[in-house]
Short mmCIF file of N, CA and C in Angstrom, two decimals:
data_model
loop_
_atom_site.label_atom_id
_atom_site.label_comp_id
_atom_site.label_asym_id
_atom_site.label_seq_id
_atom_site.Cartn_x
_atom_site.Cartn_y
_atom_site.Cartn_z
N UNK A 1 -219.01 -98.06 118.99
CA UNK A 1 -219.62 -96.86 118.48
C UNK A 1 -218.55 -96.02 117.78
N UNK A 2 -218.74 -95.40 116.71
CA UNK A 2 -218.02 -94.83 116.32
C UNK A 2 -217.99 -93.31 115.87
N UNK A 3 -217.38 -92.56 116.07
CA UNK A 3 -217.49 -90.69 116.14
C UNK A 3 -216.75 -90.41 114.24
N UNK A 4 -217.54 -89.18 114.54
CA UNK A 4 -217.39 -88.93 113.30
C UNK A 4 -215.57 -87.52 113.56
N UNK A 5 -215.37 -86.61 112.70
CA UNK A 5 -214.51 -86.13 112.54
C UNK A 5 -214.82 -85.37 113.62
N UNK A 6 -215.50 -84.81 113.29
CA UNK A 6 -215.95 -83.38 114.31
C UNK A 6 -215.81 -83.60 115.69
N UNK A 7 -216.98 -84.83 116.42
CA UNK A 7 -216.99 -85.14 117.66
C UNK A 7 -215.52 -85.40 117.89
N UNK A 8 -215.20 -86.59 117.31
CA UNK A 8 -213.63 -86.64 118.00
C UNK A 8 -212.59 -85.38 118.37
N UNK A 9 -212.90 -84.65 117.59
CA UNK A 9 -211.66 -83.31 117.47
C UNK A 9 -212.28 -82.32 118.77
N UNK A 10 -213.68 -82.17 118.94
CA UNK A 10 -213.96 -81.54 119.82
C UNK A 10 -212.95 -82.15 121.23
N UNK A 11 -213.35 -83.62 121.41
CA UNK A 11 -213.20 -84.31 122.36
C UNK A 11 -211.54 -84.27 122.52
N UNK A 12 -210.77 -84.56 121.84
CA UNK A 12 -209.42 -83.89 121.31
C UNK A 12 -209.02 -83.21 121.77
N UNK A 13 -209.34 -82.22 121.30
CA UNK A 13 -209.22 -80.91 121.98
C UNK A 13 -209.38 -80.62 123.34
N UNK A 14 -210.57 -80.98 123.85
CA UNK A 14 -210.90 -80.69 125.47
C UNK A 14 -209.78 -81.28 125.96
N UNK A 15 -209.42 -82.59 125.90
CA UNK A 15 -208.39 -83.73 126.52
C UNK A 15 -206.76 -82.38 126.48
N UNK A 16 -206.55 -82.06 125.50
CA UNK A 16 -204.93 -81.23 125.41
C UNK A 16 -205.32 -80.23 126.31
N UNK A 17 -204.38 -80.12 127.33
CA UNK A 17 -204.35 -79.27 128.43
C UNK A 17 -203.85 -78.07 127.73
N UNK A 18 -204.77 -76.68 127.74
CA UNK A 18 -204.04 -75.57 127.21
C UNK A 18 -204.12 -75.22 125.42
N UNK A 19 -204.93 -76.13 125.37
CA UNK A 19 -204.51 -76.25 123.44
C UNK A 19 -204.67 -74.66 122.98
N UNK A 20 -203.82 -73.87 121.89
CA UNK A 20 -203.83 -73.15 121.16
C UNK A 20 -203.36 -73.37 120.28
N UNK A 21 -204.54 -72.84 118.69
CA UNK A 21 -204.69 -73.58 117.66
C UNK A 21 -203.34 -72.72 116.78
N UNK A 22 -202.40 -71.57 117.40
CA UNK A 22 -201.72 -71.36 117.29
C UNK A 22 -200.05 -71.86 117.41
N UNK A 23 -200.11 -73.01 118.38
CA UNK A 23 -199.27 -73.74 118.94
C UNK A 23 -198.99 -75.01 117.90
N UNK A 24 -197.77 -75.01 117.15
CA UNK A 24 -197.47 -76.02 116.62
C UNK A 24 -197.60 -77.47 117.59
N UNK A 25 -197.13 -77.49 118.60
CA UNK A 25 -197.23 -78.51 119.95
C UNK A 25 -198.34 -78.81 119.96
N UNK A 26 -199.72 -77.76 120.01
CA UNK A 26 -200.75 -78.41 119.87
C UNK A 26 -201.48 -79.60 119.02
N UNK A 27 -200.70 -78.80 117.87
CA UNK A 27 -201.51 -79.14 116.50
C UNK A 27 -200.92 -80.58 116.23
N UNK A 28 -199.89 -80.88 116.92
CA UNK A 28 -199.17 -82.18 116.77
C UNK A 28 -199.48 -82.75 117.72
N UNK A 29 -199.94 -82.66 118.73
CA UNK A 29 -200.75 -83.59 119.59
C UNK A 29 -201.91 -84.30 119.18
N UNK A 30 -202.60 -83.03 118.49
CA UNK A 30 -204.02 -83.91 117.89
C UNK A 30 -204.20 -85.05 116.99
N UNK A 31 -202.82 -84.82 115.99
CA UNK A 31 -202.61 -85.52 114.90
C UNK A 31 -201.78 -87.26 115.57
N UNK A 32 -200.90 -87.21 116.67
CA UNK A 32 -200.72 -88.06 117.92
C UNK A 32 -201.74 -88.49 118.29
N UNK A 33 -202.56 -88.11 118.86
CA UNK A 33 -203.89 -88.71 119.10
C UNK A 33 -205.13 -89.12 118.16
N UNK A 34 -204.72 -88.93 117.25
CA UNK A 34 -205.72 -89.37 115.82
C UNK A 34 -205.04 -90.68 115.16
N UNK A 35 -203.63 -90.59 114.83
CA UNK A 35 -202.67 -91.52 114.41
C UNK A 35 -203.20 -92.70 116.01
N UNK A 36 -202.93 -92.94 117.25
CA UNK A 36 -203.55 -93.56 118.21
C UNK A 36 -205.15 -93.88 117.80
N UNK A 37 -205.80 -93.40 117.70
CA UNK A 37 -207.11 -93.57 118.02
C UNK A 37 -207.68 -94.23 116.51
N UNK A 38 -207.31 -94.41 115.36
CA UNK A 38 -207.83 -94.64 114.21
C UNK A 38 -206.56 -96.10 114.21
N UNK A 39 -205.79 -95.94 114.63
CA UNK A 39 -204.43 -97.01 114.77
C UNK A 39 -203.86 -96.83 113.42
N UNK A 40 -203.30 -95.95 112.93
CA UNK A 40 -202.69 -96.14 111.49
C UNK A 40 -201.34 -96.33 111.51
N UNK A 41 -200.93 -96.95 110.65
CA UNK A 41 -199.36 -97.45 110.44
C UNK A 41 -198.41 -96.16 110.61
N UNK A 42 -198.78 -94.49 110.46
CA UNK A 42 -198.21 -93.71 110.06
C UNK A 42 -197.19 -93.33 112.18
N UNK A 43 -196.83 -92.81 111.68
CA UNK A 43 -195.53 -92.09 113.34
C UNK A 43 -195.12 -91.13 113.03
N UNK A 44 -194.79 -90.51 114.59
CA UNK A 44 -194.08 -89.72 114.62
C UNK A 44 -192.46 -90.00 114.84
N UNK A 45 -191.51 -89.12 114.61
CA UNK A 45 -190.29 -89.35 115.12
C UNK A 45 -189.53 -87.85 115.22
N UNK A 46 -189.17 -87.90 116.24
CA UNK A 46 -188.27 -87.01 117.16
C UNK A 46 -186.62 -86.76 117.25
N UNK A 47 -186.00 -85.87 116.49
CA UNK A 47 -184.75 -86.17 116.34
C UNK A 47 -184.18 -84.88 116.96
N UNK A 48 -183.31 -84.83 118.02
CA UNK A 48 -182.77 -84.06 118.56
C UNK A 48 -181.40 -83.44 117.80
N UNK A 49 -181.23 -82.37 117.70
CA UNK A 49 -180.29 -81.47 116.82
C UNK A 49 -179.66 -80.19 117.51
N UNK A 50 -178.72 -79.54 116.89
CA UNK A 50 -178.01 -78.98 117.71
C UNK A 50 -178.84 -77.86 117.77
N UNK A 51 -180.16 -77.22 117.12
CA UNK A 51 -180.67 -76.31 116.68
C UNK A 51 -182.05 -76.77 117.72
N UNK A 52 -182.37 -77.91 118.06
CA UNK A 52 -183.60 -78.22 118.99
C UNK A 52 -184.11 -79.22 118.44
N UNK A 53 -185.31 -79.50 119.10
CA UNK A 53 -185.90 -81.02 118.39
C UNK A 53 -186.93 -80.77 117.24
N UNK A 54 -186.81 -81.43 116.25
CA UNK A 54 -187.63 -81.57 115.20
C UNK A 54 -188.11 -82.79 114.98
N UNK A 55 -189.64 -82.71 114.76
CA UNK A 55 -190.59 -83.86 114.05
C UNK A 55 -190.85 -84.08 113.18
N UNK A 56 -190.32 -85.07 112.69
CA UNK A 56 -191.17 -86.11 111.72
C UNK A 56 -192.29 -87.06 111.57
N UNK A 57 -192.66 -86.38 110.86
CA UNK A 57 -194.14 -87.39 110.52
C UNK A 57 -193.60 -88.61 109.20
N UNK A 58 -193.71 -89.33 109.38
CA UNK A 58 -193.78 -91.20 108.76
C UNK A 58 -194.88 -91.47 108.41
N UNK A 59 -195.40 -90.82 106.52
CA UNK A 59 -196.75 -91.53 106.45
C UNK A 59 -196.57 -92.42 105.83
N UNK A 60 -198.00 -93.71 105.99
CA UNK A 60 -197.74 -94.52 105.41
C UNK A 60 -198.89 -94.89 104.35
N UNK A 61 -199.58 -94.02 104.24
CA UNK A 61 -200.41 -94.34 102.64
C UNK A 61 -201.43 -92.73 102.44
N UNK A 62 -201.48 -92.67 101.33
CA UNK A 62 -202.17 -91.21 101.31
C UNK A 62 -203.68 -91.57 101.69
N UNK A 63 -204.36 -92.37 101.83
CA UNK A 63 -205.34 -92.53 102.88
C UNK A 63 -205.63 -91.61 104.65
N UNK A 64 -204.14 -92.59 104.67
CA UNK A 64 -203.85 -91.66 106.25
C UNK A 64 -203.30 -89.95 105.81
N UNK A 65 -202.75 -90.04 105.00
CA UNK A 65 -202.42 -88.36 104.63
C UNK A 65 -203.29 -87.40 104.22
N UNK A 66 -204.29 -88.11 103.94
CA UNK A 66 -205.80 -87.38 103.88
C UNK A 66 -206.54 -87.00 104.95
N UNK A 67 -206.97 -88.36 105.77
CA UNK A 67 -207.40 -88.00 107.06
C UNK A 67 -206.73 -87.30 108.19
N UNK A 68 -205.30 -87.30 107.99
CA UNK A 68 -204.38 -86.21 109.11
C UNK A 68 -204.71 -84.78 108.69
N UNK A 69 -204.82 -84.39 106.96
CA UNK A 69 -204.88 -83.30 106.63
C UNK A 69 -206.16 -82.51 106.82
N UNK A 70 -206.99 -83.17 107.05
CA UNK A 70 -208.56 -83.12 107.05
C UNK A 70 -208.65 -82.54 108.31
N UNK A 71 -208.24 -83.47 109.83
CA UNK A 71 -207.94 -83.10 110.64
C UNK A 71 -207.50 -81.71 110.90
N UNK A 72 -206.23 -81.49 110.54
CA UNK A 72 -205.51 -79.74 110.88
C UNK A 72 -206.50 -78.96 110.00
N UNK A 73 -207.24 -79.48 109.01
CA UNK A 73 -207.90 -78.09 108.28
C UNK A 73 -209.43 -77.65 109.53
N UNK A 74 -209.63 -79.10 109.95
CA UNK A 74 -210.90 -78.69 110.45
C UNK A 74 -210.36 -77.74 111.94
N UNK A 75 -209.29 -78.66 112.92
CA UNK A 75 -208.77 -78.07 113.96
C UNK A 75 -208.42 -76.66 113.94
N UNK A 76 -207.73 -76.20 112.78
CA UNK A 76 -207.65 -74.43 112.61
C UNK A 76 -208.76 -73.92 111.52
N UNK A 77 -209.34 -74.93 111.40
CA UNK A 77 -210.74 -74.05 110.36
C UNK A 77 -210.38 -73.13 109.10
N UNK A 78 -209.24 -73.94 108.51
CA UNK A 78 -208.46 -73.38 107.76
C UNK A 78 -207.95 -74.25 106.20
N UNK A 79 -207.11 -73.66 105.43
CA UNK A 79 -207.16 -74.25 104.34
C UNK A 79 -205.70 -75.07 104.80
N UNK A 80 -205.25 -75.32 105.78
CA UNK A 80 -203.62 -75.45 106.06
C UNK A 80 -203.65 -77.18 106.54
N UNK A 81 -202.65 -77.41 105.79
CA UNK A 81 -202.39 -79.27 105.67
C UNK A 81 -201.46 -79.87 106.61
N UNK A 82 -200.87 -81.37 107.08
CA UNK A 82 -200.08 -81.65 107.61
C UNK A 82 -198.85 -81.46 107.53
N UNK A 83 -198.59 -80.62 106.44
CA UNK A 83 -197.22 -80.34 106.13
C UNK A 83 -196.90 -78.92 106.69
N UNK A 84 -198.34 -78.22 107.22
CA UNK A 84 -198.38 -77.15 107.70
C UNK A 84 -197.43 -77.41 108.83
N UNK A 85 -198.06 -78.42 109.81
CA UNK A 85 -198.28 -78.98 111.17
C UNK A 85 -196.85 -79.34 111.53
N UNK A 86 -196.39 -79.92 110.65
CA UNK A 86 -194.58 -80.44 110.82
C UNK A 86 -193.96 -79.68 109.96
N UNK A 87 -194.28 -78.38 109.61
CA UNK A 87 -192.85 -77.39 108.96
C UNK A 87 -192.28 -78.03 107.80
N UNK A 88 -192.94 -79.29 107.01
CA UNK A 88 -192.44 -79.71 105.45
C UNK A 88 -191.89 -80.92 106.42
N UNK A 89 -191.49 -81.32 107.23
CA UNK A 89 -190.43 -82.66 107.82
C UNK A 89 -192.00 -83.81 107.38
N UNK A 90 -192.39 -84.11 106.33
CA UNK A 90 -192.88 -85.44 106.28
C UNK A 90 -191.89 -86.52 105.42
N UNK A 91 -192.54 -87.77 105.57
CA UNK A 91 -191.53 -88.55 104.88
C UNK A 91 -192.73 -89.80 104.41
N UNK A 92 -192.96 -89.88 103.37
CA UNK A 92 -194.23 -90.27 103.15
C UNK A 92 -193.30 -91.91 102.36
N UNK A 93 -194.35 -93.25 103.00
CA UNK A 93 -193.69 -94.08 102.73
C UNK A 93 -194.61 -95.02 101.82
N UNK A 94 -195.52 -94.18 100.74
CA UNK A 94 -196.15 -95.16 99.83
C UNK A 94 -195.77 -94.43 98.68
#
């Protein structure tokens, strides 16, 4: 069976303990759990710095850079993209 955008994100959402759509942490969980749940080639990566840890997002076709972006617009009900979500750190590999 398969869910459409909406249902999943609701369901999403309930699952993140605490979610606020204010919380960058959040908003990168969902997109973690969407990248999982659709199985797309795209990742995250985690690089520890003297300043704290920063994420990278690894996309791998603007397909998936569509549907991640689609995602954060619907999750904050807003006009704001994945580049919102990771502070510009994407690294897009098509």
């Amino acid at each position: 069976m398969t869910k459409n955008l909406f249902d999943f994100l609701k369901e999403t959402i309930g699952e993140i303990e605490d979610f606020n759509e204010n919380n960058l942490e959040s908003l990168r969980e969902i997109v973690r759990k969407t990248i999982k749940f659709y199985q797309m080639k795209s990742f995250e990566e985690t690089e520890e710095t003297d300043k704290g840890k920063i994420s990278f997002l690894h996309i791998h076709s603007m397909a998936e850079e569509n549907l991640l972006t689609k995602i954060v617009e619907i999750a904050l009900n807003s006009e704001k993209d994945i580049e919102f979500a990771y502070q510009g750190n994407i690294i897009r590999k098509y």
